[in-house]
mmCIF file of C-alpha atoms in Angstrom:
data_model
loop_
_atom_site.group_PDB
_atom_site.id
_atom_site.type_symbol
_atom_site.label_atom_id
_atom_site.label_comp_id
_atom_site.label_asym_id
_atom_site.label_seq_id
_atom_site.Cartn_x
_atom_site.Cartn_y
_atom_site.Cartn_z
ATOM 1 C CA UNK A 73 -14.614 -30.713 -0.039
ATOM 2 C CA UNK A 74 -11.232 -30.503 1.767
ATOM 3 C CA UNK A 75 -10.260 -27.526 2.956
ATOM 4 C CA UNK A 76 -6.339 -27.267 3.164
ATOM 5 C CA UNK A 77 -4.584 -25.514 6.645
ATOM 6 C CA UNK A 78 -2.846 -22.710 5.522
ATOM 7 C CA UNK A 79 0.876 -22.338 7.123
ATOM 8 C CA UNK A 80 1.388 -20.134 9.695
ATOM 9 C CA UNK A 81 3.789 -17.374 9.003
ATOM 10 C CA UNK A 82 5.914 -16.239 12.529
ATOM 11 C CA UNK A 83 6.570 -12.238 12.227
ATOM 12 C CA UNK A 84 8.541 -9.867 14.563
ATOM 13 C CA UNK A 85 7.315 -6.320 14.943
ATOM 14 C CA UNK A 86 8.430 -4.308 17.893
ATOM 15 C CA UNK A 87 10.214 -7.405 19.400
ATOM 16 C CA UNK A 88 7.209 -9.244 19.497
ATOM 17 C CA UNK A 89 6.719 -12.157 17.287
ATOM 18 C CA UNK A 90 2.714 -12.935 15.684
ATOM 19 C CA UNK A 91 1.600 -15.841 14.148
ATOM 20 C CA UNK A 92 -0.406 -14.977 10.997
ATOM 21 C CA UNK A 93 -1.935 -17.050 8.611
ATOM 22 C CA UNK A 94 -1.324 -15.479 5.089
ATOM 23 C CA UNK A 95 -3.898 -16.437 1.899
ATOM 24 C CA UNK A 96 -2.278 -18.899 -0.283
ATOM 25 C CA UNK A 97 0.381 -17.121 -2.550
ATOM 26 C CA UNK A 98 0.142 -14.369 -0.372
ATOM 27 C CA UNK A 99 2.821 -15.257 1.907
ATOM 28 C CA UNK A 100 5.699 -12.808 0.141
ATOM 29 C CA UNK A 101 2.901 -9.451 0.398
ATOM 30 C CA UNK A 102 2.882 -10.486 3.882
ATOM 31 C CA UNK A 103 6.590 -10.758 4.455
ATOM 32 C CA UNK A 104 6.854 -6.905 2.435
ATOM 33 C CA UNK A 105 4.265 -5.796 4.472
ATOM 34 C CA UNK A 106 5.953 -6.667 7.518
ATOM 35 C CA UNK A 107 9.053 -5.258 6.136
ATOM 36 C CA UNK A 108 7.490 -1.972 5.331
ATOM 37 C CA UNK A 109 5.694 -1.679 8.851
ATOM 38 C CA UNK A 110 8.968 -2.493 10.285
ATOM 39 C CA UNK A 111 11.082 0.023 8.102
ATOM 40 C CA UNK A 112 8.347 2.755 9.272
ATOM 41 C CA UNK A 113 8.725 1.804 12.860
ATOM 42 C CA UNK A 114 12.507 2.635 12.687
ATOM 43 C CA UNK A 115 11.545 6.130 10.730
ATOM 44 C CA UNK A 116 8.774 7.336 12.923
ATOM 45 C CA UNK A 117 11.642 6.053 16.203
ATOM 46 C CA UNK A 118 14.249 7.886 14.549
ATOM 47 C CA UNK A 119 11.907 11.067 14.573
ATOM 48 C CA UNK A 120 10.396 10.726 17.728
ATOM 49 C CA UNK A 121 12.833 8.458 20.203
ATOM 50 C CA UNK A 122 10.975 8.813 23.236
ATOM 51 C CA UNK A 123 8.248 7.118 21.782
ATOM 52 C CA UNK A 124 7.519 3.332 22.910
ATOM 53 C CA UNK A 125 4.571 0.592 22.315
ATOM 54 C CA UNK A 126 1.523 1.309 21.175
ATOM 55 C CA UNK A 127 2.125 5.544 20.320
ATOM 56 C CA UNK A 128 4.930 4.420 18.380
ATOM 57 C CA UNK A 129 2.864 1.993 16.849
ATOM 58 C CA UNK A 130 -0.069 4.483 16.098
ATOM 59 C CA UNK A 131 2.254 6.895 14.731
ATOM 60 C CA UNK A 132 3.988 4.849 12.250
ATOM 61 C CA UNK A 133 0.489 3.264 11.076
ATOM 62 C CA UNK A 134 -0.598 6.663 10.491
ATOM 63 C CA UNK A 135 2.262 7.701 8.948
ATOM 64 C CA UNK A 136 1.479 4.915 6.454
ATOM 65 C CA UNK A 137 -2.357 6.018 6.039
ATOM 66 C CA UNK A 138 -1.060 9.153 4.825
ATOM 67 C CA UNK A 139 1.264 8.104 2.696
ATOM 68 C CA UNK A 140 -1.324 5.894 0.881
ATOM 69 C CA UNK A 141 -3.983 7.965 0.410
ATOM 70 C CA UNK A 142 -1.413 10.558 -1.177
ATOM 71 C CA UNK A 143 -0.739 7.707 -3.584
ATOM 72 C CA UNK A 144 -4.536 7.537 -4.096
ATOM 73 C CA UNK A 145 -4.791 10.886 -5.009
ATOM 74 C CA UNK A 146 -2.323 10.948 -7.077
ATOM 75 C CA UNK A 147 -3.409 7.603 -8.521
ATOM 76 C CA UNK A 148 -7.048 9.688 -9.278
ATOM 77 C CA UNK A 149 -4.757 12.237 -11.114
ATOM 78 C CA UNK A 150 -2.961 10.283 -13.656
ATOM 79 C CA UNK A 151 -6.349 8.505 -14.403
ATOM 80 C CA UNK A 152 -7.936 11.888 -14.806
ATOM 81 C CA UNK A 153 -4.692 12.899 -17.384
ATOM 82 C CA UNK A 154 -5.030 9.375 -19.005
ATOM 83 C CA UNK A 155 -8.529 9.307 -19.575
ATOM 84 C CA UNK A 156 -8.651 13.101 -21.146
ATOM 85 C CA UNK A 157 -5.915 12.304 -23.193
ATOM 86 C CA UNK A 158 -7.897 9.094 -24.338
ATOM 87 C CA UNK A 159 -10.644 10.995 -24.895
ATOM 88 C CA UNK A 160 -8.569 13.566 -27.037
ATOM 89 C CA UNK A 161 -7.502 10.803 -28.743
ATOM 90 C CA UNK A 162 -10.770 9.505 -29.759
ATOM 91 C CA UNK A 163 -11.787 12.796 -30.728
ATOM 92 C CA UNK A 164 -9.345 13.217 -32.896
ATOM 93 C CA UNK A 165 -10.022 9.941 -34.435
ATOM 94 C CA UNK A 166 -13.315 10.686 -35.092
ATOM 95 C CA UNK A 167 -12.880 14.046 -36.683
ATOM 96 C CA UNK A 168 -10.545 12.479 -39.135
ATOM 97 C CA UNK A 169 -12.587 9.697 -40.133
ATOM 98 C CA UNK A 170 -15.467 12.310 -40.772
ATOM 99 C CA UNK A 171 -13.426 14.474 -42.901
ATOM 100 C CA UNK A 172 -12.511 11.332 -45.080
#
């Protein structure tokens, strides 16, 4: 079995570049992931412009965190409302076969 190299994908964050190896066909999530760290960076600088390196850094990844696990939860929501209203559904499916 061959295994194939997989490119290496040069990114800039914080004026650093990193060499990254990205999954096959997961080069572009990479490249918006980069983009996204990157655009957060610039928020988190714009709110706090004394902050350099690493805080910076911290602050923006956490920033991030929080953001995702809001989408989580709110994820968790609408597949609560979806699955009652399923389940409504199905009731009401039932009940009308059962009166037929």
């Amino acid at each position: 079995m061959k295994l194939q190299a997989q490119p290496i994908n040069v990114v800039s964050i914080l004026g650093n570049d990193y060499s990254l190896k990205a999954p096959e066909g997961q080069e572009e999530t990479l490249n918006q992931a980069v983009r996204m760290l990157n655009a957060a960076l610039a928020e988190t600088k714009r709110s706090y412009p004394t902050l350099i390196g690493d805080k910076l850094l911290v602050l923006a990844a956490l920033n991030l965190c929080s953001k995702q696990i809001e989408l989580q939860r709110e994820h968790a929501r609408t597949l609560e409302r979806t699955q009652a209203q399923v389940d409504a559904t199905v009731e009401n499916i039932a009940r009308a076969i059962s009166e037929s």
